[in-house]
PDB file of N, CA and C in Angstrom:
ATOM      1  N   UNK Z1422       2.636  18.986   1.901  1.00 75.00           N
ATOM      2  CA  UNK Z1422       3.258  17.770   1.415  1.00 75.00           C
ATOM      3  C   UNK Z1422       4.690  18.031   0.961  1.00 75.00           C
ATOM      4  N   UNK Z1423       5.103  19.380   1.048  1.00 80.00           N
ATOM      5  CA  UNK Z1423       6.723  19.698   0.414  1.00 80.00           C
ATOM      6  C   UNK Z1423       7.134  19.581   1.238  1.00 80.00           C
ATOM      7  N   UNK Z1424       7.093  19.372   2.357  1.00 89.00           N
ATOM      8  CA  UNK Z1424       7.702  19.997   3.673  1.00 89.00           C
ATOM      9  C   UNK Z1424       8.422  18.803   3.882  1.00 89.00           C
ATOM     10  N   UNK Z1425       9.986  19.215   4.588  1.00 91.00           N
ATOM     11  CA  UNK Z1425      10.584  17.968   4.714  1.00 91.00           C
ATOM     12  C   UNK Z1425      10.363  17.121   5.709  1.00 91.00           C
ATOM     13  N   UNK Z1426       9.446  17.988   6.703  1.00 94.00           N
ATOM     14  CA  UNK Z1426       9.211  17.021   7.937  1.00 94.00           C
ATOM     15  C   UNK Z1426       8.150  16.071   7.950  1.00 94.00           C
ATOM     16  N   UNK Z1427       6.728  16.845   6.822  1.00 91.00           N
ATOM     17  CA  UNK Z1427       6.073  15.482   6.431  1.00 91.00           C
ATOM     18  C   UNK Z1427       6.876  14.556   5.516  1.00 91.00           C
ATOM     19  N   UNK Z1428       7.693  14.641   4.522  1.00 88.00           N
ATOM     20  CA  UNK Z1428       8.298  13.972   4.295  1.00 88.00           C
ATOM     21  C   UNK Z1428       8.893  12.558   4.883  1.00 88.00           C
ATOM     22  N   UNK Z1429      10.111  13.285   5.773  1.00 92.00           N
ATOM     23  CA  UNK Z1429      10.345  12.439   7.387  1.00 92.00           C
ATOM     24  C   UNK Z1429       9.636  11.548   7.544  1.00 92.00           C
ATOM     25  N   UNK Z1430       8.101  12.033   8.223  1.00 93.00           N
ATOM     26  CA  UNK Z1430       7.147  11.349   8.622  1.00 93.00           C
ATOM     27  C   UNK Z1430       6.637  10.237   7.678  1.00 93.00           C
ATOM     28  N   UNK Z1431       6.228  10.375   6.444  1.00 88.00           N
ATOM     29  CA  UNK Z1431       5.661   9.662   5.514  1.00 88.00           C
ATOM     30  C   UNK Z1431       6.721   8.817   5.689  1.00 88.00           C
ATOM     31  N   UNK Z1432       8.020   8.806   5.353  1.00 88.00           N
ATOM     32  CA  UNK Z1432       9.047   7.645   5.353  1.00 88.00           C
ATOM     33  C   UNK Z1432       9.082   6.632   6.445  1.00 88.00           C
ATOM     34  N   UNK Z1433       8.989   7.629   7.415  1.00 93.00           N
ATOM     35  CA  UNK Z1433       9.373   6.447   8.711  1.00 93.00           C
ATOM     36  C   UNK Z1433       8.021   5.911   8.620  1.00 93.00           C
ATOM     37  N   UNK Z1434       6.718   6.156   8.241  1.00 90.00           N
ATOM     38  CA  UNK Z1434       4.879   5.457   8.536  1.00 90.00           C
ATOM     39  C   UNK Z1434       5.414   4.474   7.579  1.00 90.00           C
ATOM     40  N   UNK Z1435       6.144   4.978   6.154  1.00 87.00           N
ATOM     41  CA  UNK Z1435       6.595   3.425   5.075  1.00 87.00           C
ATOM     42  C   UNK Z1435       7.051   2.176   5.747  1.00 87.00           C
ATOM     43  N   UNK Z1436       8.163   2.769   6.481  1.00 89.00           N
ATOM     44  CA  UNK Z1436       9.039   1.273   6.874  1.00 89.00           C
ATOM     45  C   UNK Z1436       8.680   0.809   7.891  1.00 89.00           C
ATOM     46  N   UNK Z1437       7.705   1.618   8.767  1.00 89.00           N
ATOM     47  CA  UNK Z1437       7.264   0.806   9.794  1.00 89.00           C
ATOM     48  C   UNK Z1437       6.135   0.006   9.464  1.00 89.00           C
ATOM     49  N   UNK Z1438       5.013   0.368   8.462  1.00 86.00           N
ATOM     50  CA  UNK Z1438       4.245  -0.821   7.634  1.00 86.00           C
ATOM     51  C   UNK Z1438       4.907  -1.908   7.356  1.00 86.00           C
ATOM     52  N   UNK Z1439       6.238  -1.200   6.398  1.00 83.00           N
ATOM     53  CA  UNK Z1439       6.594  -2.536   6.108  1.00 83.00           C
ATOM     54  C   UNK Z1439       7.153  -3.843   6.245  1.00 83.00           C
ATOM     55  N   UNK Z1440       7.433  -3.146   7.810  1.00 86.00           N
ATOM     56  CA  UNK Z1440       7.986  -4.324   9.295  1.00 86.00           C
ATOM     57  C   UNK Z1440       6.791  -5.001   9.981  1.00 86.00           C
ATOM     58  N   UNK Z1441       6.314  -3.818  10.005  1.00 84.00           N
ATOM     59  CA  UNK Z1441       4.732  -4.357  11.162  1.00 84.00           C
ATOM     60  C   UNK Z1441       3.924  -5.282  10.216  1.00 84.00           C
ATOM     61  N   UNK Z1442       3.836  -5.012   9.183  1.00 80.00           N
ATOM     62  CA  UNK Z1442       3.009  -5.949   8.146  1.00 80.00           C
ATOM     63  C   UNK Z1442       3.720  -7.471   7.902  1.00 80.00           C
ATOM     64  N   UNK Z1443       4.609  -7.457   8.564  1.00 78.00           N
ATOM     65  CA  UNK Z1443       5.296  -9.332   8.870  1.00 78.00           C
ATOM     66  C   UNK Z1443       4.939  -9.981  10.158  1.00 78.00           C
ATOM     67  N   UNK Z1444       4.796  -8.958  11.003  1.00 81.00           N
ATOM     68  CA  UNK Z1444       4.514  -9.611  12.688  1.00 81.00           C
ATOM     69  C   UNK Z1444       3.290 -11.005  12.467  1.00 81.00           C
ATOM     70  N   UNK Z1445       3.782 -11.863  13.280  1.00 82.00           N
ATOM     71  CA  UNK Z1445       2.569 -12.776  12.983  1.00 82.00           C
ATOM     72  C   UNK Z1445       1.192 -11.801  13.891  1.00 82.00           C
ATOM     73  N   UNK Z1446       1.563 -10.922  14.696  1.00 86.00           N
ATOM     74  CA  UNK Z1446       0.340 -10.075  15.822  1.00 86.00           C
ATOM     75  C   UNK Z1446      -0.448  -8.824  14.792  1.00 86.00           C
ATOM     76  N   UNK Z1447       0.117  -9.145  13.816  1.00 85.00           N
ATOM     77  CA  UNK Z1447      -0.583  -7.908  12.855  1.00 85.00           C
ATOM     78  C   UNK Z1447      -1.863  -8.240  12.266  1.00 85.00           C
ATOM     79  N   UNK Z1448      -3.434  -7.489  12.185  1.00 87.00           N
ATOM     80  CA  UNK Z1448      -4.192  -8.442  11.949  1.00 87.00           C
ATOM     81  C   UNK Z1448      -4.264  -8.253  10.460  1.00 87.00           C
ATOM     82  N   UNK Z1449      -5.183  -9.175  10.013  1.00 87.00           N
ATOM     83  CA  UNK Z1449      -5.646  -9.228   8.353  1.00 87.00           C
ATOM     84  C   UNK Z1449      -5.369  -8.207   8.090  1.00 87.00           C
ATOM     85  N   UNK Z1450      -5.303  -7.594   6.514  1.00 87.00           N
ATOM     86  CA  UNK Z1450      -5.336  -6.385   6.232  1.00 87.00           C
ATOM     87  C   UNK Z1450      -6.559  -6.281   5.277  1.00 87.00           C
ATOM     88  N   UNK Z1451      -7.620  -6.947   5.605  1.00 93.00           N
ATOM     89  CA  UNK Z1451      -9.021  -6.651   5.080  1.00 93.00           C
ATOM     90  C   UNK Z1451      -9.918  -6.677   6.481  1.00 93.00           C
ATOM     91  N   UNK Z1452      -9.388  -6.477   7.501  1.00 94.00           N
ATOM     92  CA  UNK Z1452     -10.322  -6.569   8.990  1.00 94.00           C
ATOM     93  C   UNK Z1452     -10.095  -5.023   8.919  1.00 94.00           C
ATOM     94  N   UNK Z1453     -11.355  -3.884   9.163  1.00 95.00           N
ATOM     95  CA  UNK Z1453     -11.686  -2.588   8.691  1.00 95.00           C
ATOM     96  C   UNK Z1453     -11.188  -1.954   9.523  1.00 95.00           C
ATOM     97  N   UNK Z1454     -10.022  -1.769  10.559  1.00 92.00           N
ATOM     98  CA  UNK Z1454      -8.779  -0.473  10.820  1.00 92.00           C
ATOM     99  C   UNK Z1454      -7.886  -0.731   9.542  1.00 92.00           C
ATOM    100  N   UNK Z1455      -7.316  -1.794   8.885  1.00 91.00           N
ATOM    101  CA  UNK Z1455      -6.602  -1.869   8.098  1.00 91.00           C
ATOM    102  C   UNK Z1455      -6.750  -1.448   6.673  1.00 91.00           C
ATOM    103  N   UNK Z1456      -8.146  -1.378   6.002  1.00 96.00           N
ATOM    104  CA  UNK Z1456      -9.079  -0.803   5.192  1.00 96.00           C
ATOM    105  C   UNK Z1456      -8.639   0.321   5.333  1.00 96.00           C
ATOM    106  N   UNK Z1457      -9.155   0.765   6.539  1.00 96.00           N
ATOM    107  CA  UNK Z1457      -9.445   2.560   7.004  1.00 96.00           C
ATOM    108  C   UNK Z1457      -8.218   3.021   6.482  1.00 96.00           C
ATOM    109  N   UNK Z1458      -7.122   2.377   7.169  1.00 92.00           N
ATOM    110  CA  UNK Z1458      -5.603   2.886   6.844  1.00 92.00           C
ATOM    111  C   UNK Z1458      -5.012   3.031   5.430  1.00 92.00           C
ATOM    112  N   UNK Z1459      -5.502   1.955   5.038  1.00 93.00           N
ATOM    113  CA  UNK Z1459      -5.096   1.931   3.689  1.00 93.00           C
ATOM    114  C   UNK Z1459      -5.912   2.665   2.430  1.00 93.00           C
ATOM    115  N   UNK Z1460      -6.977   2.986   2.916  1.00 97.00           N
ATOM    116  CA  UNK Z1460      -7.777   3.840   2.118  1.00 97.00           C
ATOM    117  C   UNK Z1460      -7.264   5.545   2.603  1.00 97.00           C
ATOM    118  N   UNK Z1461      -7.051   5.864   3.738  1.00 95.00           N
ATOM    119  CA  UNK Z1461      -6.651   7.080   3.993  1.00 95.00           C
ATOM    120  C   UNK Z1461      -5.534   7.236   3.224  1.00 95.00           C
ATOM    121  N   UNK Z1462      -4.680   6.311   3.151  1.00 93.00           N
ATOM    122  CA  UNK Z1462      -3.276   6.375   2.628  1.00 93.00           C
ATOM    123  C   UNK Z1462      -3.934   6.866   1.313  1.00 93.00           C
ATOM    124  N   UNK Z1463      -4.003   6.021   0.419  1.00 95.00           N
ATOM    125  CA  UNK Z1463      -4.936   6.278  -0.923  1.00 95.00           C
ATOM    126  C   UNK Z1463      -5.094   7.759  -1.283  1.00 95.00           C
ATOM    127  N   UNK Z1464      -6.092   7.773  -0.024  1.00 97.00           N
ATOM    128  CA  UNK Z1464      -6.966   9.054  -0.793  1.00 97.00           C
ATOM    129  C   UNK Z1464      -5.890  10.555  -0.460  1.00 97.00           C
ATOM    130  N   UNK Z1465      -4.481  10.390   0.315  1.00 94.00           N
ATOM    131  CA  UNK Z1465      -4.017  11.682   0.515  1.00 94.00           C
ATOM    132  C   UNK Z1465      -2.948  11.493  -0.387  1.00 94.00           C
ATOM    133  N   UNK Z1466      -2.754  10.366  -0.951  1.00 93.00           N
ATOM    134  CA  UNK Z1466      -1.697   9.931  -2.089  1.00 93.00           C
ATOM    135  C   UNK Z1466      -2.330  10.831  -3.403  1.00 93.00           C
ATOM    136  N   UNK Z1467      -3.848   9.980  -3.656  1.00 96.00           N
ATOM    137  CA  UNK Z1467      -4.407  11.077  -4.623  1.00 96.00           C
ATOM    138  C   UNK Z1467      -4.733  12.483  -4.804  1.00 96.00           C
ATOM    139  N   UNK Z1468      -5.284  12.724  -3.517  1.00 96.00           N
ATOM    140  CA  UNK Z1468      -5.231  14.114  -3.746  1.00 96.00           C
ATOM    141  C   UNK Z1468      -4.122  14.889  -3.960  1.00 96.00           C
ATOM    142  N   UNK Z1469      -2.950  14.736  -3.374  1.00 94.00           N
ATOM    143  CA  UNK Z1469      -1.300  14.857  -3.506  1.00 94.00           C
ATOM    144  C   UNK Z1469      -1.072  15.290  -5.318  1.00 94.00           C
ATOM    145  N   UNK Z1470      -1.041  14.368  -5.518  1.00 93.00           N
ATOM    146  CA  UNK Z1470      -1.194  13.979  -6.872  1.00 93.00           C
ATOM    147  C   UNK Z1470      -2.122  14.698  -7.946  1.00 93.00           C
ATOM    148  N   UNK Z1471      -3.504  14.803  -7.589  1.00 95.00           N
ATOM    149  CA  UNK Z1471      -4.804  15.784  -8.492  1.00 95.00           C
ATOM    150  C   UNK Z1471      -3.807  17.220  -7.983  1.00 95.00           C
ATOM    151  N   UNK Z1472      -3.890  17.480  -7.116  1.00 95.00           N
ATOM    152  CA  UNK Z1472      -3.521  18.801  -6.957  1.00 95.00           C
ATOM    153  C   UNK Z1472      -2.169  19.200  -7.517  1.00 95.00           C
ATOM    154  N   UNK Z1473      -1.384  18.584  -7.467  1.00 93.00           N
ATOM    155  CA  UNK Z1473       0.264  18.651  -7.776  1.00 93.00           C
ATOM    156  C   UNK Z1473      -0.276  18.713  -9.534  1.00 93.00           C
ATOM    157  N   UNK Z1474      -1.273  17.887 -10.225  1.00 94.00           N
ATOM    158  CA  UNK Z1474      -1.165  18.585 -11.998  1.00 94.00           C
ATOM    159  C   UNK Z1474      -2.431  19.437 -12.267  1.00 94.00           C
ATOM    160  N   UNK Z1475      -2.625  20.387 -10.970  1.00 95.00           N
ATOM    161  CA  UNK Z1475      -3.831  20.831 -11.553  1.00 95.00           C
ATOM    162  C   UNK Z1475      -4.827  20.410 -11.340  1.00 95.00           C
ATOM    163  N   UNK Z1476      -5.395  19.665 -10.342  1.00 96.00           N
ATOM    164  CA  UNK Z1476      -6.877  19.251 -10.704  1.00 96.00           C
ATOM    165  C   UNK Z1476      -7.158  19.605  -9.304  1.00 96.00           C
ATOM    166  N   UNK Z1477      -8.632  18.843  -8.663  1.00 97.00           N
ATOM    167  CA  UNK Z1477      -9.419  18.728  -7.684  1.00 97.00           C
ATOM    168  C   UNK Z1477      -8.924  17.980  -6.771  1.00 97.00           C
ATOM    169  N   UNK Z1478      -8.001  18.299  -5.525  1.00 96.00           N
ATOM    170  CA  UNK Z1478      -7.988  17.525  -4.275  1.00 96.00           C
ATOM    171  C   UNK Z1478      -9.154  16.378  -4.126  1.00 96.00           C
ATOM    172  N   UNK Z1479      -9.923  16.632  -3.782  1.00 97.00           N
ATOM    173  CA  UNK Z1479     -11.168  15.634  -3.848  1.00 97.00           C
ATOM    174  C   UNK Z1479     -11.563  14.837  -4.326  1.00 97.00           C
ATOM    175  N   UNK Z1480     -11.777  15.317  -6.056  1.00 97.00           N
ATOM    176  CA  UNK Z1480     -11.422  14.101  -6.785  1.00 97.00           C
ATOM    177  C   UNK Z1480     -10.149  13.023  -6.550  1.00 97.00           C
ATOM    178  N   UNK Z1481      -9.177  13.491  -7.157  1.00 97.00           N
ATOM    179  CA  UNK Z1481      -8.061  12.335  -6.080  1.00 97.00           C
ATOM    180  C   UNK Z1481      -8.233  11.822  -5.040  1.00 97.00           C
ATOM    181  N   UNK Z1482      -8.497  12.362  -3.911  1.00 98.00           N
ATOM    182  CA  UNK Z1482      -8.932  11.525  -2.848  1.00 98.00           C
ATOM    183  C   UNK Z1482      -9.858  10.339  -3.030  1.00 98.00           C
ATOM    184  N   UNK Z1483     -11.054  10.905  -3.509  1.00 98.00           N
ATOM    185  CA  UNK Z1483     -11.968   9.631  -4.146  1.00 98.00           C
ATOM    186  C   UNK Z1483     -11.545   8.727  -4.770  1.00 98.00           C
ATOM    187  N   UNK Z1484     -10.784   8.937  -6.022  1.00 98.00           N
ATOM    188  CA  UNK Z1484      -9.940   7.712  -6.871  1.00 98.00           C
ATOM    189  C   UNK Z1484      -8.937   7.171  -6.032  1.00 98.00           C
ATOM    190  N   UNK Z1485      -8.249   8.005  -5.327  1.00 97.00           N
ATOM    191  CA  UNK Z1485      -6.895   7.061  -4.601  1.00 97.00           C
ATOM    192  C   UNK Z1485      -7.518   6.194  -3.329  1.00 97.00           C
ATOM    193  N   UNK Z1486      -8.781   6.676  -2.553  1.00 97.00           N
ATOM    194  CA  UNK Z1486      -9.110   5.416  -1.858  1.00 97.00           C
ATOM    195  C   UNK Z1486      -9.677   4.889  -2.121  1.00 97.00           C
ATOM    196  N   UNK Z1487     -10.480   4.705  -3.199  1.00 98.00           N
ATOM    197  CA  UNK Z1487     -11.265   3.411  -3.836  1.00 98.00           C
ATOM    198  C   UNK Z1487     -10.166   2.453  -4.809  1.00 98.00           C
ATOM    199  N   UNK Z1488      -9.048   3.052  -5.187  1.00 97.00           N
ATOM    200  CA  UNK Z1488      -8.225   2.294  -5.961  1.00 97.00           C
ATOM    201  C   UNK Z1488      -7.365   1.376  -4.611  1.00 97.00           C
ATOM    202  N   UNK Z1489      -7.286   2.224  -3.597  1.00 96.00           N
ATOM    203  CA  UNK Z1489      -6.300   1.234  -2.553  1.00 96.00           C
ATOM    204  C   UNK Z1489      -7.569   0.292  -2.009  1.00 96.00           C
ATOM    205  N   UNK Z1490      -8.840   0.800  -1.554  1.00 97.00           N
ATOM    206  CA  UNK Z1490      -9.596  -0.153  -1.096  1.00 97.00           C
ATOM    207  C   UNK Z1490      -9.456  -1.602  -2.053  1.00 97.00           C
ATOM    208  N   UNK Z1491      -9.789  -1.193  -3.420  1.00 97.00           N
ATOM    209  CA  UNK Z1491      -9.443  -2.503  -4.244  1.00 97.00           C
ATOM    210  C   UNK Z1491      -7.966  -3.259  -4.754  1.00 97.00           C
ATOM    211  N   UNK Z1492      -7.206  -2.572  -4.040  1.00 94.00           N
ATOM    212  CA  UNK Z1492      -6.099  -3.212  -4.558  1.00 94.00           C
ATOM    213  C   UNK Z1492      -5.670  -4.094  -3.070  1.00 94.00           C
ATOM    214  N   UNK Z1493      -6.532  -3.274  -1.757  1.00 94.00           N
ATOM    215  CA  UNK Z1493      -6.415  -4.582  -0.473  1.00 94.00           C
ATOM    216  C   UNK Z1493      -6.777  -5.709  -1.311  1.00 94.00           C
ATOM    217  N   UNK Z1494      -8.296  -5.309  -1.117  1.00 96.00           N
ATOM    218  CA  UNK Z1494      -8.599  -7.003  -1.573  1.00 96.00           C
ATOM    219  C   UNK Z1494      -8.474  -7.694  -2.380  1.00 96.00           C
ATOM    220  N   UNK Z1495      -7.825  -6.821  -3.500  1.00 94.00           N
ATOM    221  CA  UNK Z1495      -6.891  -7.564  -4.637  1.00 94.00           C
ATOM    222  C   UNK Z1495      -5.923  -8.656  -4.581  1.00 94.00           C
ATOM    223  N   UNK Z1496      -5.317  -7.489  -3.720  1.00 90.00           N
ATOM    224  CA  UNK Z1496      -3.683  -8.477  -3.408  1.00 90.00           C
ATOM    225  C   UNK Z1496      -3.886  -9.554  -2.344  1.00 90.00           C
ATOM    226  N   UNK Z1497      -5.227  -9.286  -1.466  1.00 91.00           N
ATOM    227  CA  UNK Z1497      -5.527  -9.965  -0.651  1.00 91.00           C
ATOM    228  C   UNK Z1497      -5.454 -11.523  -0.948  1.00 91.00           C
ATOM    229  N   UNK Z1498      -6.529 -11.442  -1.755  1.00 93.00           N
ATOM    230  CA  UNK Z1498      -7.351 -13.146  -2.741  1.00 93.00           C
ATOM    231  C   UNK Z1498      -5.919 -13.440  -3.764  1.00 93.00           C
ATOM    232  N   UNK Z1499      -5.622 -12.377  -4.345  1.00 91.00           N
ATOM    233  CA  UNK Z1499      -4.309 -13.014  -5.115  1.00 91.00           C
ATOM    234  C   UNK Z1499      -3.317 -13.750  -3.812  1.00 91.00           C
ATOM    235  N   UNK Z1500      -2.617 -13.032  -3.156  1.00 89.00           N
ATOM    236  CA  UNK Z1500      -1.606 -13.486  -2.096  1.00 89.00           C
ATOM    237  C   UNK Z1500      -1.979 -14.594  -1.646  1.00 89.00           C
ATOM    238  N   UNK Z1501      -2.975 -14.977  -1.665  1.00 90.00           N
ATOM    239  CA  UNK Z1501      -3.971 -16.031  -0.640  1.00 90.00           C
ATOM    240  C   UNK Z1501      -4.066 -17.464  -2.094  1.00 90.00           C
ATOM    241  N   UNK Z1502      -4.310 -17.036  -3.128  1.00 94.00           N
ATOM    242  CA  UNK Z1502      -4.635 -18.037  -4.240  1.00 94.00           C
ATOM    243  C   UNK Z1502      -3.008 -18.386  -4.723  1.00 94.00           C
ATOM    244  N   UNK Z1503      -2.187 -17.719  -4.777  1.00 93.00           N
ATOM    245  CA  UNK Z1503      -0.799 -18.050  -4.934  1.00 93.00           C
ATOM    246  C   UNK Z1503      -0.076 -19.095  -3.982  1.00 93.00           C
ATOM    247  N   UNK Z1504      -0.415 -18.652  -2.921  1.00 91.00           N
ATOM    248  CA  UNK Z1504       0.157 -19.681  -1.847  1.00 91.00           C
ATOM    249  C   UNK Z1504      -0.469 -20.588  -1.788  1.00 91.00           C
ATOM    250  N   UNK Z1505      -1.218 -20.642  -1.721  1.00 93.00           N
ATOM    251  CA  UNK Z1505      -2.411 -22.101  -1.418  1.00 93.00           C
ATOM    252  C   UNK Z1505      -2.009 -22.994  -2.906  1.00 93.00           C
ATOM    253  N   UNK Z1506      -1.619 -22.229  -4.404  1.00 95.00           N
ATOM    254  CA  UNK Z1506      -1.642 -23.099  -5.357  1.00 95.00           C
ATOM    255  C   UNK Z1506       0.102 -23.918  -5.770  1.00 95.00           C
ATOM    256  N   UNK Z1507       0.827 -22.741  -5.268  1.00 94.00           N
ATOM    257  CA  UNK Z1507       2.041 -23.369  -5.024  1.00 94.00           C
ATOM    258  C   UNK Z1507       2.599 -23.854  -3.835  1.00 94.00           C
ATOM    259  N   UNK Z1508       1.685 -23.685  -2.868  1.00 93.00           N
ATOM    260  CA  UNK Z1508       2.539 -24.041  -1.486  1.00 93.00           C
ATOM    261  C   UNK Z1508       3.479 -23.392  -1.074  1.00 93.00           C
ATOM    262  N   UNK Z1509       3.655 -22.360  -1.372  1.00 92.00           N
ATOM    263  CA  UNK Z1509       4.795 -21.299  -0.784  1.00 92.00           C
ATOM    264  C   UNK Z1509       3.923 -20.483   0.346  1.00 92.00           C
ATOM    265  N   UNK Z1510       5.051 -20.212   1.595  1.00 89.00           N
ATOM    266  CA  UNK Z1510       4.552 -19.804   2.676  1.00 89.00           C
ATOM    267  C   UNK Z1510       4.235 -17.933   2.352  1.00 89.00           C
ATOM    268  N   UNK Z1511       3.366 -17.679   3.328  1.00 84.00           N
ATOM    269  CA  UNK Z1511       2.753 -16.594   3.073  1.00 84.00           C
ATOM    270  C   UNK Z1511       3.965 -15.386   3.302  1.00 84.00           C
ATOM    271  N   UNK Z1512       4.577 -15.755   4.398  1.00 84.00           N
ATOM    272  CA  UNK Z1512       5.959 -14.583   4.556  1.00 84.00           C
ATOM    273  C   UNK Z1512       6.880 -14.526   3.086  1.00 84.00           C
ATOM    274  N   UNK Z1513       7.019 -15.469   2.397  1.00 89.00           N
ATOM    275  CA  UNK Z1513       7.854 -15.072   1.321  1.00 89.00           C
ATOM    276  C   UNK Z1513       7.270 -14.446   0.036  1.00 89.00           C
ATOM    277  N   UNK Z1514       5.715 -14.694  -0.244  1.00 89.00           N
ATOM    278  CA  UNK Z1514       4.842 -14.238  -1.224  1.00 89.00           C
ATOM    279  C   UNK Z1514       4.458 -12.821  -0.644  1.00 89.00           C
ATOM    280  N   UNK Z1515       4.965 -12.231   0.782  1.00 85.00           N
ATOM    281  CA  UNK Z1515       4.374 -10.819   1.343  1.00 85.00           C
ATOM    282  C   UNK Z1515       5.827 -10.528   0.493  1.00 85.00           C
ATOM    283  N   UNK Z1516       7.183 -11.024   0.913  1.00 88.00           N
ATOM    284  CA  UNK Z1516       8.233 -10.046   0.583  1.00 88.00           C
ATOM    285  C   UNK Z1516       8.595  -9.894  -0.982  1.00 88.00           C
ATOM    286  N   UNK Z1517       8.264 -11.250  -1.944  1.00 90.00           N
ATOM    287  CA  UNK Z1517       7.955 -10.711  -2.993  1.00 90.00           C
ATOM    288  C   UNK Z1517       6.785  -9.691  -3.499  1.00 90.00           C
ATOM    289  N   UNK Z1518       5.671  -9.598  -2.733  1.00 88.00           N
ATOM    290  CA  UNK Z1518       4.972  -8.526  -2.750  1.00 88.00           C
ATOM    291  C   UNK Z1518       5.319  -7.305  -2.608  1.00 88.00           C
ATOM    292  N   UNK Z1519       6.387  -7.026  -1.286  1.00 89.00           N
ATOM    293  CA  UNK Z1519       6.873  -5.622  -1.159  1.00 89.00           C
ATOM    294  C   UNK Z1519       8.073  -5.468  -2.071  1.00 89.00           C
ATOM    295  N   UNK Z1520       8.474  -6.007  -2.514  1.00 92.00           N
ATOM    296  CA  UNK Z1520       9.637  -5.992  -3.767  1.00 92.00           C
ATOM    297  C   UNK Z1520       9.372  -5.199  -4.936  1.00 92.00           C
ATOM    298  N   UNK Z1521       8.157  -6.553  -5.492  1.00 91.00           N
ATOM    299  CA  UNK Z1521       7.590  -5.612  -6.812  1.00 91.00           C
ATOM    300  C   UNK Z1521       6.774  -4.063  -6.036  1.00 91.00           C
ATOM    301  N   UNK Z1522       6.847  -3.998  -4.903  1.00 87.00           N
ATOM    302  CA  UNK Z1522       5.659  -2.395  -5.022  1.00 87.00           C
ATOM    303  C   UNK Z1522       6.624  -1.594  -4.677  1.00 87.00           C
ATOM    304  N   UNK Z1523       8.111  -2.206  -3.903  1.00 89.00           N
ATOM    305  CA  UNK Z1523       8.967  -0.920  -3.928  1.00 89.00           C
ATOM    306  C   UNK Z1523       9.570  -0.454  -5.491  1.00 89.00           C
ATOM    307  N   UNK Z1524       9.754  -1.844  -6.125  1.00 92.00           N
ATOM    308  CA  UNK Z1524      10.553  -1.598  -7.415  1.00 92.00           C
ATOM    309  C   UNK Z1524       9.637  -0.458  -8.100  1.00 92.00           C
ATOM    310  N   UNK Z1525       8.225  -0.862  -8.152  1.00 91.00           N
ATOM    311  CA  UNK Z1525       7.466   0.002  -9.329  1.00 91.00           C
ATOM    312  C   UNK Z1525       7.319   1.430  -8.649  1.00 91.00           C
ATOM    313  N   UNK Z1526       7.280   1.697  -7.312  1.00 86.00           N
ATOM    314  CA  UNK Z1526       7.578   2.944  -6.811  1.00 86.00           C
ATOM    315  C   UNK Z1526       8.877   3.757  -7.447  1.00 86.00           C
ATOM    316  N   UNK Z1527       9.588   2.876  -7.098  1.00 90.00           N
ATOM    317  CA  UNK Z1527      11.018   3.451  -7.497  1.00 90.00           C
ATOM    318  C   UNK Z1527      11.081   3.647  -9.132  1.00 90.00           C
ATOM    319  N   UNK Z1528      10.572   2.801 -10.001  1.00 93.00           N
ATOM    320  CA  UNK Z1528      10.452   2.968 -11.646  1.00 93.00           C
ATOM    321  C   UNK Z1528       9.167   4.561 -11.849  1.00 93.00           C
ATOM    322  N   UNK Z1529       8.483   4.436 -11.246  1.00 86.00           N
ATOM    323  CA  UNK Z1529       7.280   5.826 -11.258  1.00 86.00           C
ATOM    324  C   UNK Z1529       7.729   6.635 -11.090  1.00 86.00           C
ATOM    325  N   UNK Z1530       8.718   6.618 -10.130  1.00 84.00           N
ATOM    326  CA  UNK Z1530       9.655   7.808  -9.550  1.00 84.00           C
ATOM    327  C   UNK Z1530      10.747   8.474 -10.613  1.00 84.00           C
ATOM    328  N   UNK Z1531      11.395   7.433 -10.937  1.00 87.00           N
ATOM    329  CA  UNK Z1531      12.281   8.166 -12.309  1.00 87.00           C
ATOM    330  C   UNK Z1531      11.306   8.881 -12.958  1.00 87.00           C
ATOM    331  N   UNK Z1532       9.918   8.022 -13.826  1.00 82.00           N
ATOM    332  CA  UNK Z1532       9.137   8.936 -14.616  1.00 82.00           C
ATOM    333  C   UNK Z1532       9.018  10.367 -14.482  1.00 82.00           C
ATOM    334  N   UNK Z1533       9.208  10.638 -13.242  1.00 67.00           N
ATOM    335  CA  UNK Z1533       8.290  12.036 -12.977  1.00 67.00           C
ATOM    336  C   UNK Z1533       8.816  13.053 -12.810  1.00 67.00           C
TER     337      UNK Z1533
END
């Protein structure tokens, strides 16, 4: 995970989510390749993470894809109950979505 070429890689898999995740051809992101993806993401985020202060790869893995599995369908029903209650279209409630998750990336990031 130090390596600059996974690095590289991890960046360019970011921004291409975060293009491909506007296509109207992109499917749900609770239809289960999108799950899969987003739970893999998760669980190598956590383990990343357990291991980087000391702990159990594994454990992290476990917490980071059960925390992304629930934060799909989190943001899912939220994204979905927001628009429907204000009438705002779903493309502008995704890009305020990726806003606040780049901002708080970027605020976590100073922390550390």
């Amino acid at each position: 995970m130090q390596s600059s070429t996974v690095a590289t890689v991890l960046k360019v898999l970011s921004v291409t989510e975060l293009i491909a995740d506007k296509l109207p051809s992109t499917p749900n992101r609770t239809e289960p390749a999108g799950v899969a993806a987003r739970c893999l993401s998760g669980a190598l985020t956590g383990a990343t993470i357990y291991k980087a202060i000391g702990g159990k790869a594994l454990t992290g893995a476990v917490i980071g894809g059960a925390a992304a599995i629930a934060a799909t369908y989190g943001s899912y029903h939220m994204r979905k109950s927001i628009g429907k209650a204000n009438h705002i279209a779903d493309p502008v409630i995704g890009a305020i979505e990726d806003a606040l998750v780049i901002g708080a990336g970027i605020s976590l990031n100073k922390l550390a």
